[in-house]
Structure formats: structure tokens, C-alpha cells
């Protein structure tokens, strides 16, 4: 589980955010909230702030990644209340061998907030298997 990383866009801005001038961008606030919560709970994850996840229309945006697993990107997290859901989702992700969290187990915010998922990287020395024909 310790290989799970939560990437959080620290440059995400919430529309008409009254807290930005005093407390910083919504993404940076979310990053701090998740990092503080993970540390307080001793969660076996890394919380990493990133400059941009290019999902500006759906702030705040996070990603879950780990070696050999699918990577997920989620959007629409509120800076002040999203930390619990993000950490819970990351722990489910960490427990999933391939990173695919069963739909029924996902918190609603992860069901609604999916932006993208990308397959695990294959080692450079591995041939890429051919794609199966599409079912008709």
C-alpha cells in the first residue's frame, strides 16, 4: 500500500473563491488538508502537490497512482470538505491490486468525479499486446 500516491493540483482555483486572497488557491488548501489528514491517521500514502493536472474546468483535481496499477484522475472536490473522501478513496485504491476500485465501493464523489483513467505502464522491454477486436 505504501506505493500509492495522491497527486493534488495545487494551482486549482475555485470560481469566486472568497478565501483565495487570504488562504491561497483552493487546490493548495485541499493539498494541505489531505496531507494533514493522511499524516494524522498514519495513512500509508504519499500526498504530492503538482503544478497542474490540466482539468481546470473541474477544480479541485486529484489523481491516484501506483506502480503496475491503473491511474485515475478525479475532479470537483471542495477544498474545505474533500479530504476525507479523497483519503478514503486512496485507501480503497491502494487495496485494489490493479487500482480498479469496484464501482459499488466507491464514494459518490469518485463515481461522479472521474475525469480519466490510464492503463499501467508496461516495462520498456515488454512487447505491447495486440488489442482484441471490438465486440459488435
Short mmCIF file of N, CA, C and O in Angstrom, two decimals:
data_model
loop_
_atom_site.label_atom_id
_atom_site.label_comp_id
_atom_site.label_asym_id
_atom_site.label_seq_id
_atom_site.Cartn_x
_atom_site.Cartn_y
_atom_site.Cartn_z
N UNK A 1 0.81 -1.20 0.00
CA UNK A 1 0.00 0.00 0.00
C UNK A 1 0.85 1.27 0.00
O UNK A 1 0.40 2.28 -0.45
N UNK A 2 2.06 1.24 0.49
CA UNK A 2 2.87 2.45 0.61
C UNK A 2 3.27 3.02 -0.74
O UNK A 2 3.79 4.13 -0.79
N UNK A 3 3.02 2.31 -1.82
CA UNK A 3 3.37 2.83 -3.14
C UNK A 3 2.31 3.75 -3.72
O UNK A 3 2.49 4.31 -4.79
N UNK A 4 1.19 3.91 -3.04
CA UNK A 4 0.11 4.75 -3.55
C UNK A 4 0.43 6.22 -3.36
O UNK A 4 0.80 6.65 -2.27
N UNK A 5 0.27 6.96 -4.44
CA UNK A 5 0.50 8.41 -4.42
C UNK A 5 -0.81 9.11 -4.75
O UNK A 5 -1.51 8.72 -5.68
N UNK A 6 -1.10 10.14 -3.98
CA UNK A 6 -2.23 11.04 -4.29
C UNK A 6 -1.61 12.31 -4.83
O UNK A 6 -0.89 13.01 -4.12
N UNK A 7 -1.84 12.58 -6.11
CA UNK A 7 -1.39 13.84 -6.71
C UNK A 7 -2.53 14.85 -6.56
O UNK A 7 -3.68 14.52 -6.88
N UNK A 8 -2.21 16.04 -6.10
CA UNK A 8 -3.23 17.08 -5.94
C UNK A 8 -2.76 18.35 -6.63
O UNK A 8 -1.66 18.84 -6.36
N UNK A 9 -3.59 18.85 -7.52
CA UNK A 9 -3.26 20.07 -8.24
C UNK A 9 -3.32 21.25 -7.27
O UNK A 9 -4.39 21.59 -6.77
N UNK A 10 -2.18 21.85 -7.00
CA UNK A 10 -2.12 22.98 -6.06
C UNK A 10 -2.44 24.31 -6.73
O UNK A 10 -2.60 25.32 -6.06
N UNK A 11 -2.56 24.30 -8.06
CA UNK A 11 -2.87 25.54 -8.77
C UNK A 11 -4.36 25.66 -9.11
O UNK A 11 -4.78 26.67 -9.66
N UNK A 12 -5.17 24.65 -8.75
CA UNK A 12 -6.61 24.71 -9.00
C UNK A 12 -7.21 25.93 -8.30
O UNK A 12 -6.87 26.23 -7.15
N UNK A 13 -8.10 26.58 -9.00
CA UNK A 13 -8.81 27.75 -8.45
C UNK A 13 -10.30 27.45 -8.48
O UNK A 13 -10.83 26.97 -9.46
N UNK A 14 -10.96 27.79 -7.39
CA UNK A 14 -12.42 27.69 -7.34
C UNK A 14 -13.01 29.01 -7.83
O UNK A 14 -12.46 30.08 -7.55
N UNK A 15 -14.11 28.94 -8.54
CA UNK A 15 -14.76 30.15 -9.03
C UNK A 15 -15.23 31.02 -7.87
O UNK A 15 -15.77 30.52 -6.90
N UNK A 16 -14.98 32.32 -7.99
CA UNK A 16 -15.42 33.28 -6.98
C UNK A 16 -15.11 32.80 -5.57
O UNK A 16 -15.97 32.73 -4.71
N UNK A 17 -13.85 32.48 -5.34
CA UNK A 17 -13.40 31.93 -4.06
C UNK A 17 -13.04 33.06 -3.09
O UNK A 17 -12.00 33.71 -3.25
N UNK A 18 -13.85 33.30 -2.07
CA UNK A 18 -13.56 34.39 -1.13
C UNK A 18 -12.36 34.12 -0.23
O UNK A 18 -11.82 35.04 0.37
N UNK A 19 -11.91 32.87 -0.17
CA UNK A 19 -10.79 32.52 0.71
C UNK A 19 -9.42 32.63 0.03
O UNK A 19 -8.40 32.63 0.69
N UNK A 20 -9.41 32.73 -1.31
CA UNK A 20 -8.14 32.69 -2.03
C UNK A 20 -7.19 33.80 -1.62
O UNK A 20 -5.99 33.55 -1.43
N UNK A 21 -7.67 35.01 -1.47
CA UNK A 21 -6.79 36.14 -1.15
C UNK A 21 -6.06 35.93 0.18
O UNK A 21 -4.88 36.27 0.30
N UNK A 22 -6.73 35.37 1.15
CA UNK A 22 -6.13 35.20 2.47
C UNK A 22 -5.48 33.83 2.67
O UNK A 22 -4.48 33.72 3.39
N UNK A 23 -6.05 32.79 2.07
CA UNK A 23 -5.60 31.43 2.38
C UNK A 23 -4.99 30.68 1.20
O UNK A 23 -4.59 29.53 1.35
N UNK A 24 -4.92 31.30 0.05
CA UNK A 24 -4.33 30.66 -1.11
C UNK A 24 -5.37 29.94 -1.96
O UNK A 24 -6.55 29.88 -1.62
N UNK A 25 -4.91 29.41 -3.06
CA UNK A 25 -5.80 28.74 -4.01
C UNK A 25 -6.46 27.51 -3.39
O UNK A 25 -5.89 26.85 -2.52
N UNK A 26 -7.62 27.18 -3.92
CA UNK A 26 -8.38 26.04 -3.40
C UNK A 26 -7.57 24.75 -3.49
O UNK A 26 -7.59 23.94 -2.57
N UNK A 27 -6.85 24.55 -4.58
CA UNK A 27 -6.05 23.33 -4.72
C UNK A 27 -4.96 23.22 -3.67
O UNK A 27 -4.71 22.14 -3.13
N UNK A 28 -4.32 24.33 -3.36
CA UNK A 28 -3.28 24.33 -2.33
C UNK A 28 -3.89 24.05 -0.96
O UNK A 28 -3.31 23.32 -0.14
N UNK A 29 -5.07 24.59 -0.71
CA UNK A 29 -5.75 24.32 0.57
C UNK A 29 -6.15 22.85 0.67
O UNK A 29 -6.02 22.23 1.72
N UNK A 30 -6.63 22.29 -0.44
CA UNK A 30 -7.00 20.88 -0.45
C UNK A 30 -5.77 20.00 -0.23
O UNK A 30 -5.81 19.05 0.54
N UNK A 31 -4.67 20.34 -0.89
CA UNK A 31 -3.43 19.59 -0.70
C UNK A 31 -3.04 19.56 0.77
O UNK A 31 -2.73 18.51 1.34
N UNK A 32 -3.07 20.70 1.42
CA UNK A 32 -2.71 20.76 2.84
C UNK A 32 -3.66 19.93 3.69
O UNK A 32 -3.23 19.20 4.57
N UNK A 33 -4.95 20.03 3.40
CA UNK A 33 -5.95 19.28 4.18
C UNK A 33 -5.74 17.77 4.04
O UNK A 33 -5.79 17.03 5.04
N UNK A 34 -5.49 17.30 2.83
CA UNK A 34 -5.29 15.86 2.61
C UNK A 34 -3.98 15.41 3.25
O UNK A 34 -3.93 14.38 3.92
N UNK A 35 -2.92 16.19 3.06
CA UNK A 35 -1.63 15.84 3.65
C UNK A 35 -1.71 15.79 5.18
O UNK A 35 -1.20 14.84 5.81
N UNK A 36 -2.37 16.77 5.77
CA UNK A 36 -2.52 16.79 7.23
C UNK A 36 -3.34 15.61 7.72
O UNK A 36 -2.99 14.97 8.72
N UNK A 37 -4.43 15.29 7.02
CA UNK A 37 -5.28 14.17 7.42
C UNK A 37 -4.55 12.85 7.28
O UNK A 37 -4.61 11.99 8.17
N UNK A 38 -3.84 12.66 6.17
CA UNK A 38 -3.08 11.42 5.96
C UNK A 38 -2.03 11.24 7.05
O UNK A 38 -1.85 10.14 7.59
N UNK A 39 -1.34 12.32 7.40
CA UNK A 39 -0.32 12.25 8.46
C UNK A 39 -0.95 11.95 9.81
O UNK A 39 -0.45 11.11 10.57
N UNK A 40 -2.06 12.61 10.11
CA UNK A 40 -2.73 12.40 11.41
C UNK A 40 -3.23 10.96 11.56
O UNK A 40 -3.20 10.41 12.66
N UNK A 41 -3.65 10.36 10.46
CA UNK A 41 -4.17 8.99 10.51
C UNK A 41 -3.10 7.94 10.24
O UNK A 41 -3.40 6.75 10.27
N UNK A 42 -1.89 8.38 9.94
CA UNK A 42 -0.82 7.43 9.61
C UNK A 42 -1.13 6.62 8.36
O UNK A 42 -0.75 5.46 8.26
N UNK A 43 -1.82 7.24 7.42
CA UNK A 43 -2.21 6.55 6.19
C UNK A 43 -0.98 6.22 5.35
O UNK A 43 -0.11 7.06 5.17
N UNK A 44 -0.93 5.01 4.82
CA UNK A 44 0.22 4.58 4.02
C UNK A 44 0.16 5.08 2.58
O UNK A 44 0.11 4.29 1.63
N UNK A 45 0.10 6.38 2.41
CA UNK A 45 0.06 7.00 1.08
C UNK A 45 1.02 8.18 1.07
O UNK A 45 1.36 8.72 2.12
N UNK A 46 1.44 8.57 -0.13
CA UNK A 46 2.20 9.81 -0.31
C UNK A 46 1.24 10.84 -0.88
O UNK A 46 0.46 10.54 -1.78
N UNK A 47 1.31 12.04 -0.37
CA UNK A 47 0.49 13.14 -0.88
C UNK A 47 1.44 14.13 -1.54
O UNK A 47 2.32 14.68 -0.88
N UNK A 48 1.27 14.31 -2.84
CA UNK A 48 2.20 15.12 -3.63
C UNK A 48 1.44 16.24 -4.33
O UNK A 48 0.49 15.97 -5.08
N UNK A 49 1.87 17.46 -4.10
CA UNK A 49 1.30 18.59 -4.82
C UNK A 49 1.94 18.69 -6.19
O UNK A 49 3.14 18.50 -6.34
N UNK A 50 1.12 18.95 -7.20
CA UNK A 50 1.62 19.11 -8.57
C UNK A 50 1.12 20.45 -9.11
O UNK A 50 0.11 20.97 -8.66
N UNK A 51 1.84 20.99 -10.05
CA UNK A 51 1.53 22.32 -10.57
C UNK A 51 0.23 22.36 -11.36
O UNK A 51 -0.49 23.33 -11.30
N UNK A 52 -0.10 21.32 -12.10
CA UNK A 52 -1.33 21.36 -12.89
C UNK A 52 -1.65 19.96 -13.39
O UNK A 52 -0.76 19.24 -13.83
N UNK A 53 -2.91 19.60 -13.31
CA UNK A 53 -3.37 18.34 -13.89
C UNK A 53 -4.22 18.60 -15.14
O UNK A 53 -4.83 17.69 -15.68
N UNK A 54 -4.28 19.84 -15.59
CA UNK A 54 -4.98 20.24 -16.82
C UNK A 54 -6.45 19.87 -16.84
O UNK A 54 -7.00 19.46 -17.86
N UNK A 55 -7.11 20.02 -15.70
CA UNK A 55 -8.55 19.79 -15.61
C UNK A 55 -9.17 21.04 -14.99
O UNK A 55 -9.94 20.99 -14.05
N UNK A 56 -8.82 22.18 -15.53
CA UNK A 56 -9.17 23.48 -14.95
C UNK A 56 -10.67 23.72 -14.83
O UNK A 56 -11.10 24.50 -13.99
N UNK A 57 -11.46 23.06 -15.64
CA UNK A 57 -12.91 23.27 -15.59
C UNK A 57 -13.56 22.44 -14.49
O UNK A 57 -14.77 22.56 -14.27
N UNK A 58 -12.77 21.61 -13.77
CA UNK A 58 -13.34 20.76 -12.73
C UNK A 58 -12.48 20.77 -11.46
O UNK A 58 -12.07 19.73 -10.96
N UNK A 59 -12.19 21.95 -10.94
CA UNK A 59 -11.38 22.01 -9.73
C UNK A 59 -12.19 21.55 -8.51
O UNK A 59 -13.41 21.63 -8.54
N UNK A 60 -11.57 21.07 -7.57
CA UNK A 60 -10.17 20.74 -7.40
C UNK A 60 -9.93 19.32 -7.89
O UNK A 60 -10.78 18.45 -7.73
N UNK A 61 -8.77 19.08 -8.48
CA UNK A 61 -8.47 17.83 -9.16
C UNK A 61 -7.38 17.06 -8.44
O UNK A 61 -6.40 17.63 -7.98
N UNK A 62 -7.57 15.72 -8.38
CA UNK A 62 -6.59 14.83 -7.75
C UNK A 62 -6.38 13.62 -8.65
O UNK A 62 -7.20 13.32 -9.52
N UNK A 63 -5.28 12.91 -8.43
CA UNK A 63 -5.03 11.66 -9.13
C UNK A 63 -4.51 10.62 -8.16
O UNK A 63 -3.82 10.96 -7.19
N UNK A 64 -4.84 9.36 -8.41
CA UNK A 64 -4.30 8.24 -7.65
C UNK A 64 -3.40 7.44 -8.59
O UNK A 64 -3.82 7.09 -9.69
N UNK A 65 -2.19 7.13 -8.14
CA UNK A 65 -1.26 6.38 -8.97
C UNK A 65 -0.41 5.45 -8.12
O UNK A 65 -0.15 5.74 -6.94
N UNK A 66 0.01 4.34 -8.73
CA UNK A 66 0.92 3.39 -8.09
C UNK A 66 1.53 2.52 -9.19
O UNK A 66 0.90 2.31 -10.23
N UNK A 67 2.74 2.02 -8.95
CA UNK A 67 3.37 1.16 -9.95
C UNK A 67 2.51 -0.06 -10.27
O UNK A 67 1.97 -0.70 -9.38
N UNK A 68 2.36 -0.35 -11.57
CA UNK A 68 1.63 -1.52 -12.02
C UNK A 68 0.12 -1.41 -11.92
O UNK A 68 -0.59 -2.39 -12.15
N UNK A 69 -0.40 -0.22 -11.58
CA UNK A 69 -1.84 -0.04 -11.44
C UNK A 69 -2.36 1.00 -12.44
O UNK A 69 -1.60 1.84 -12.92
N UNK A 70 -3.66 0.92 -12.70
CA UNK A 70 -4.32 1.97 -13.45
C UNK A 70 -4.18 3.27 -12.66
O UNK A 70 -4.19 3.25 -11.44
N UNK A 71 -4.07 4.39 -13.36
CA UNK A 71 -4.03 5.71 -12.73
C UNK A 71 -5.39 6.36 -12.96
O UNK A 71 -5.93 6.31 -14.07
N UNK A 72 -5.91 6.97 -11.92
CA UNK A 72 -7.20 7.66 -12.00
C UNK A 72 -7.02 9.14 -11.75
O UNK A 72 -6.22 9.55 -10.91
N UNK A 73 -7.82 9.96 -12.44
CA UNK A 73 -7.88 11.40 -12.20
C UNK A 73 -9.34 11.72 -11.89
O UNK A 73 -10.25 11.28 -12.61
N UNK A 74 -9.55 12.47 -10.80
CA UNK A 74 -10.88 12.85 -10.35
C UNK A 74 -10.94 14.36 -10.18
O UNK A 74 -9.96 14.98 -9.76
N UNK A 75 -12.10 14.94 -10.43
CA UNK A 75 -12.28 16.37 -10.25
C UNK A 75 -13.48 16.69 -9.40
O UNK A 75 -14.20 15.80 -8.95
N UNK A 76 -13.66 17.98 -9.17
CA UNK A 76 -14.83 18.52 -8.47
C UNK A 76 -14.80 18.33 -6.95
O UNK A 76 -15.86 18.18 -6.33
N UNK A 77 -13.63 18.35 -6.34
CA UNK A 77 -13.55 18.22 -4.89
C UNK A 77 -13.57 19.60 -4.23
O UNK A 77 -12.80 20.48 -4.62
N UNK A 78 -14.40 19.78 -3.21
CA UNK A 78 -14.38 21.04 -2.47
C UNK A 78 -13.13 21.10 -1.58
O UNK A 78 -12.79 20.11 -0.91
N UNK A 79 -12.46 22.22 -1.59
CA UNK A 79 -11.20 22.36 -0.85
C UNK A 79 -11.38 22.14 0.65
O UNK A 79 -10.53 21.53 1.30
N UNK A 80 -12.49 22.63 1.19
CA UNK A 80 -12.65 22.57 2.64
C UNK A 80 -13.24 21.27 3.16
O UNK A 80 -13.13 20.97 4.34
N UNK A 81 -13.86 20.46 2.29
CA UNK A 81 -14.52 19.25 2.78
C UNK A 81 -14.16 17.98 2.02
O UNK A 81 -14.69 16.92 2.32
N UNK A 82 -13.25 18.06 1.07
CA UNK A 82 -12.95 16.90 0.24
C UNK A 82 -11.92 15.93 0.78
O UNK A 82 -11.79 14.81 0.28
N UNK A 83 -11.17 16.30 1.81
CA UNK A 83 -10.04 15.49 2.27
C UNK A 83 -10.44 14.09 2.71
O UNK A 83 -9.78 13.11 2.35
N UNK A 84 -11.51 13.96 3.48
CA UNK A 84 -11.94 12.63 3.95
C UNK A 84 -12.25 11.70 2.79
O UNK A 84 -11.83 10.54 2.78
N UNK A 85 -13.00 12.19 1.82
CA UNK A 85 -13.37 11.37 0.67
C UNK A 85 -12.15 10.98 -0.14
O UNK A 85 -12.03 9.83 -0.58
N UNK A 86 -11.25 11.91 -0.35
CA UNK A 86 -10.04 11.63 -1.13
C UNK A 86 -9.19 10.57 -0.44
O UNK A 86 -8.75 9.60 -1.06
N UNK A 87 -8.98 10.72 0.86
CA UNK A 87 -8.17 9.74 1.58
C UNK A 87 -8.86 8.37 1.59
O UNK A 87 -8.20 7.35 1.36
N UNK A 88 -10.16 8.33 1.82
CA UNK A 88 -10.89 7.05 1.79
C UNK A 88 -10.75 6.39 0.42
O UNK A 88 -10.51 5.18 0.32
N UNK A 89 -10.89 7.17 -0.64
CA UNK A 89 -10.75 6.63 -1.99
C UNK A 89 -9.34 6.13 -2.26
O UNK A 89 -9.16 5.08 -2.87
N UNK A 90 -8.35 6.86 -1.78
CA UNK A 90 -6.96 6.45 -1.99
C UNK A 90 -6.66 5.14 -1.27
O UNK A 90 -5.91 4.30 -1.78
N UNK A 91 -7.25 4.95 -0.11
CA UNK A 91 -7.04 3.69 0.62
C UNK A 91 -7.72 2.52 -0.09
O UNK A 91 -7.16 1.41 -0.14
N UNK A 92 -8.89 2.75 -0.66
CA UNK A 92 -9.53 1.71 -1.47
C UNK A 92 -8.68 1.40 -2.71
O UNK A 92 -8.52 0.24 -3.09
N UNK A 93 -8.16 2.44 -3.32
CA UNK A 93 -7.28 2.28 -4.48
C UNK A 93 -6.05 1.45 -4.10
O UNK A 93 -5.65 0.54 -4.83
N UNK A 94 -5.46 1.76 -2.96
CA UNK A 94 -4.26 1.05 -2.51
C UNK A 94 -4.54 -0.43 -2.30
O UNK A 94 -3.68 -1.28 -2.58
N UNK A 95 -5.73 -0.77 -1.84
CA UNK A 95 -6.10 -2.16 -1.59
C UNK A 95 -6.40 -2.93 -2.87
O UNK A 95 -6.32 -4.15 -2.89
N UNK A 96 -6.77 -2.23 -3.92
CA UNK A 96 -7.12 -2.87 -5.19
C UNK A 96 -5.83 -3.24 -5.93
O UNK A 96 -5.03 -2.38 -6.24
N UNK A 97 -5.65 -4.51 -6.20
CA UNK A 97 -4.42 -4.98 -6.83
C UNK A 97 -4.07 -4.30 -8.13
O UNK A 97 -2.91 -4.04 -8.42
N UNK A 98 -5.08 -3.97 -8.93
CA UNK A 98 -4.84 -3.33 -10.22
C UNK A 98 -5.22 -1.85 -10.21
O UNK A 98 -5.13 -1.18 -11.22
N UNK A 99 -5.69 -1.36 -9.06
CA UNK A 99 -6.10 0.04 -8.95
C UNK A 99 -7.54 0.29 -9.32
O UNK A 99 -8.03 1.40 -9.21
N UNK A 100 -8.25 -0.75 -9.76
CA UNK A 100 -9.65 -0.60 -10.16
C UNK A 100 -10.53 -0.84 -8.93
O UNK A 100 -10.71 -1.96 -8.49
N UNK A 101 -11.07 0.25 -8.39
CA UNK A 101 -11.94 0.17 -7.23
C UNK A 101 -13.32 -0.28 -7.71
O UNK A 101 -13.89 0.35 -8.60
N UNK A 102 -13.88 -1.35 -7.12
CA UNK A 102 -15.23 -1.76 -7.54
C UNK A 102 -16.21 -0.60 -7.41
O UNK A 102 -16.19 0.14 -6.42
N UNK A 103 -17.05 -0.44 -8.42
CA UNK A 103 -17.98 0.69 -8.51
C UNK A 103 -18.80 0.86 -7.23
O UNK A 103 -18.95 1.96 -6.71
N UNK A 104 -19.34 -0.21 -6.71
CA UNK A 104 -20.22 -0.14 -5.54
C UNK A 104 -19.48 0.32 -4.28
O UNK A 104 -20.09 0.82 -3.36
N UNK A 105 -18.16 0.14 -4.24
CA UNK A 105 -17.38 0.53 -3.07
C UNK A 105 -16.93 1.99 -3.13
O UNK A 105 -16.50 2.55 -2.12
N UNK A 106 -17.01 2.60 -4.28
CA UNK A 106 -16.51 3.97 -4.43
C UNK A 106 -17.40 4.98 -3.72
O UNK A 106 -18.62 4.91 -3.83
N UNK A 107 -16.79 5.94 -3.04
CA UNK A 107 -17.60 7.06 -2.54
C UNK A 107 -18.25 7.76 -3.73
O UNK A 107 -17.71 7.77 -4.84
N UNK A 108 -19.43 8.36 -3.50
CA UNK A 108 -20.15 9.02 -4.59
C UNK A 108 -19.31 10.04 -5.33
O UNK A 108 -19.40 10.17 -6.55
N UNK A 109 -18.47 10.77 -4.61
CA UNK A 109 -17.63 11.79 -5.27
C UNK A 109 -16.68 11.16 -6.28
O UNK A 109 -16.33 11.79 -7.28
N UNK A 110 -16.25 9.92 -6.06
CA UNK A 110 -15.39 9.24 -7.02
C UNK A 110 -16.19 8.70 -8.20
O UNK A 110 -15.67 8.61 -9.31
N UNK A 111 -17.44 8.34 -7.96
CA UNK A 111 -18.29 7.88 -9.07
C UNK A 111 -18.58 9.05 -10.01
O UNK A 111 -18.53 8.90 -11.22
N UNK A 112 -18.91 10.20 -9.45
CA UNK A 112 -19.29 11.37 -10.23
C UNK A 112 -18.10 12.16 -10.76
O UNK A 112 -18.22 12.88 -11.74
N UNK A 113 -16.97 12.05 -10.08
CA UNK A 113 -15.85 12.92 -10.38
C UNK A 113 -14.79 12.37 -11.32
O UNK A 113 -13.79 13.02 -11.56
N UNK A 114 -15.01 11.17 -11.87
CA UNK A 114 -13.98 10.58 -12.74
C UNK A 114 -13.75 11.46 -13.95
O UNK A 114 -14.68 11.82 -14.67
N UNK A 115 -12.50 11.81 -14.16
CA UNK A 115 -12.09 12.57 -15.34
C UNK A 115 -11.45 11.63 -16.35
O UNK A 115 -11.75 11.67 -17.54
N UNK A 116 -10.56 10.75 -15.86
CA UNK A 116 -9.85 9.84 -16.76
C UNK A 116 -9.24 8.70 -15.97
O UNK A 116 -9.03 8.80 -14.76
N UNK A 117 -8.97 7.63 -16.67
CA UNK A 117 -8.14 6.56 -16.13
C UNK A 117 -7.20 6.12 -17.25
O UNK A 117 -7.58 6.10 -18.42
N UNK A 118 -5.98 5.82 -16.87
CA UNK A 118 -4.99 5.39 -17.86
C UNK A 118 -4.39 4.07 -17.41
O UNK A 118 -4.24 3.82 -16.21
N UNK A 119 -4.06 3.20 -18.37
CA UNK A 119 -3.54 1.89 -18.01
C UNK A 119 -2.15 1.98 -17.39
O UNK A 119 -1.44 2.97 -17.60
N UNK A 120 -1.78 0.93 -16.67
CA UNK A 120 -0.43 0.92 -16.10
C UNK A 120 0.61 0.91 -17.21
O UNK A 120 0.36 0.38 -18.29
N UNK A 121 1.75 1.48 -16.93
CA UNK A 121 2.85 1.43 -17.88
C UNK A 121 3.43 0.03 -17.93
O UNK A 121 3.62 -0.59 -16.88
N UNK A 122 3.68 -0.45 -19.12
CA UNK A 122 4.36 -1.73 -19.27
C UNK A 122 5.86 -1.47 -19.21
O UNK A 122 6.32 -0.41 -19.65
N UNK A 123 6.61 -2.40 -18.67
CA UNK A 123 8.07 -2.21 -18.70
C UNK A 123 8.54 -1.99 -20.14
O UNK A 123 7.97 -2.55 -21.08
N UNK A 124 9.56 -1.18 -20.31
CA UNK A 124 10.05 -0.83 -21.65
C UNK A 124 10.43 -2.06 -22.45
O UNK A 124 10.33 -2.06 -23.68
N UNK A 125 10.84 -3.13 -21.79
CA UNK A 125 11.27 -4.33 -22.50
C UNK A 125 10.11 -5.24 -22.87
O UNK A 125 10.29 -6.22 -23.59
N UNK A 126 8.90 -4.95 -22.41
CA UNK A 126 7.75 -5.80 -22.69
C UNK A 126 7.10 -5.40 -24.01
O UNK A 126 6.87 -4.22 -24.24
N UNK A 127 6.78 -6.38 -24.83
CA UNK A 127 6.05 -6.03 -26.06
C UNK A 127 4.62 -5.62 -25.69
O UNK A 127 4.05 -6.08 -24.71
N UNK A 128 4.07 -4.74 -26.49
CA UNK A 128 2.70 -4.30 -26.28
C UNK A 128 1.78 -5.34 -26.91
O UNK A 128 1.90 -5.63 -28.10
N UNK A 129 0.87 -5.92 -26.11
CA UNK A 129 -0.02 -6.95 -26.69
C UNK A 129 -0.97 -6.32 -27.68
O UNK A 129 -1.38 -5.18 -27.52
N UNK A 130 -1.36 -7.08 -28.74
CA UNK A 130 -2.31 -6.53 -29.69
C UNK A 130 -3.68 -6.36 -29.03
O UNK A 130 -4.03 -7.09 -28.11
N UNK A 131 -4.43 -5.38 -29.50
CA UNK A 131 -5.78 -5.16 -28.99
C UNK A 131 -6.72 -6.19 -29.57
O UNK A 131 -6.62 -6.57 -30.75
N UNK A 132 -7.63 -6.66 -28.75
CA UNK A 132 -8.65 -7.59 -29.22
C UNK A 132 -9.62 -6.83 -30.12
O UNK A 132 -9.80 -5.63 -29.97
N UNK A 133 -10.26 -7.54 -31.05
CA UNK A 133 -11.24 -6.89 -31.89
C UNK A 133 -12.42 -6.44 -31.05
O UNK A 133 -12.78 -7.09 -30.07
N UNK A 134 -13.01 -5.34 -31.42
CA UNK A 134 -14.15 -4.82 -30.69
C UNK A 134 -15.35 -5.75 -30.88
O UNK A 134 -15.57 -6.28 -31.96
N UNK A 135 -16.09 -5.96 -29.80
CA UNK A 135 -17.31 -6.77 -29.90
C UNK A 135 -18.36 -5.97 -30.65
O UNK A 135 -18.48 -4.77 -30.46
N UNK A 136 -19.11 -6.63 -31.47
CA UNK A 136 -20.15 -5.93 -32.22
C UNK A 136 -21.51 -6.28 -31.73
O UNK A 136 -21.80 -7.24 -31.19
#
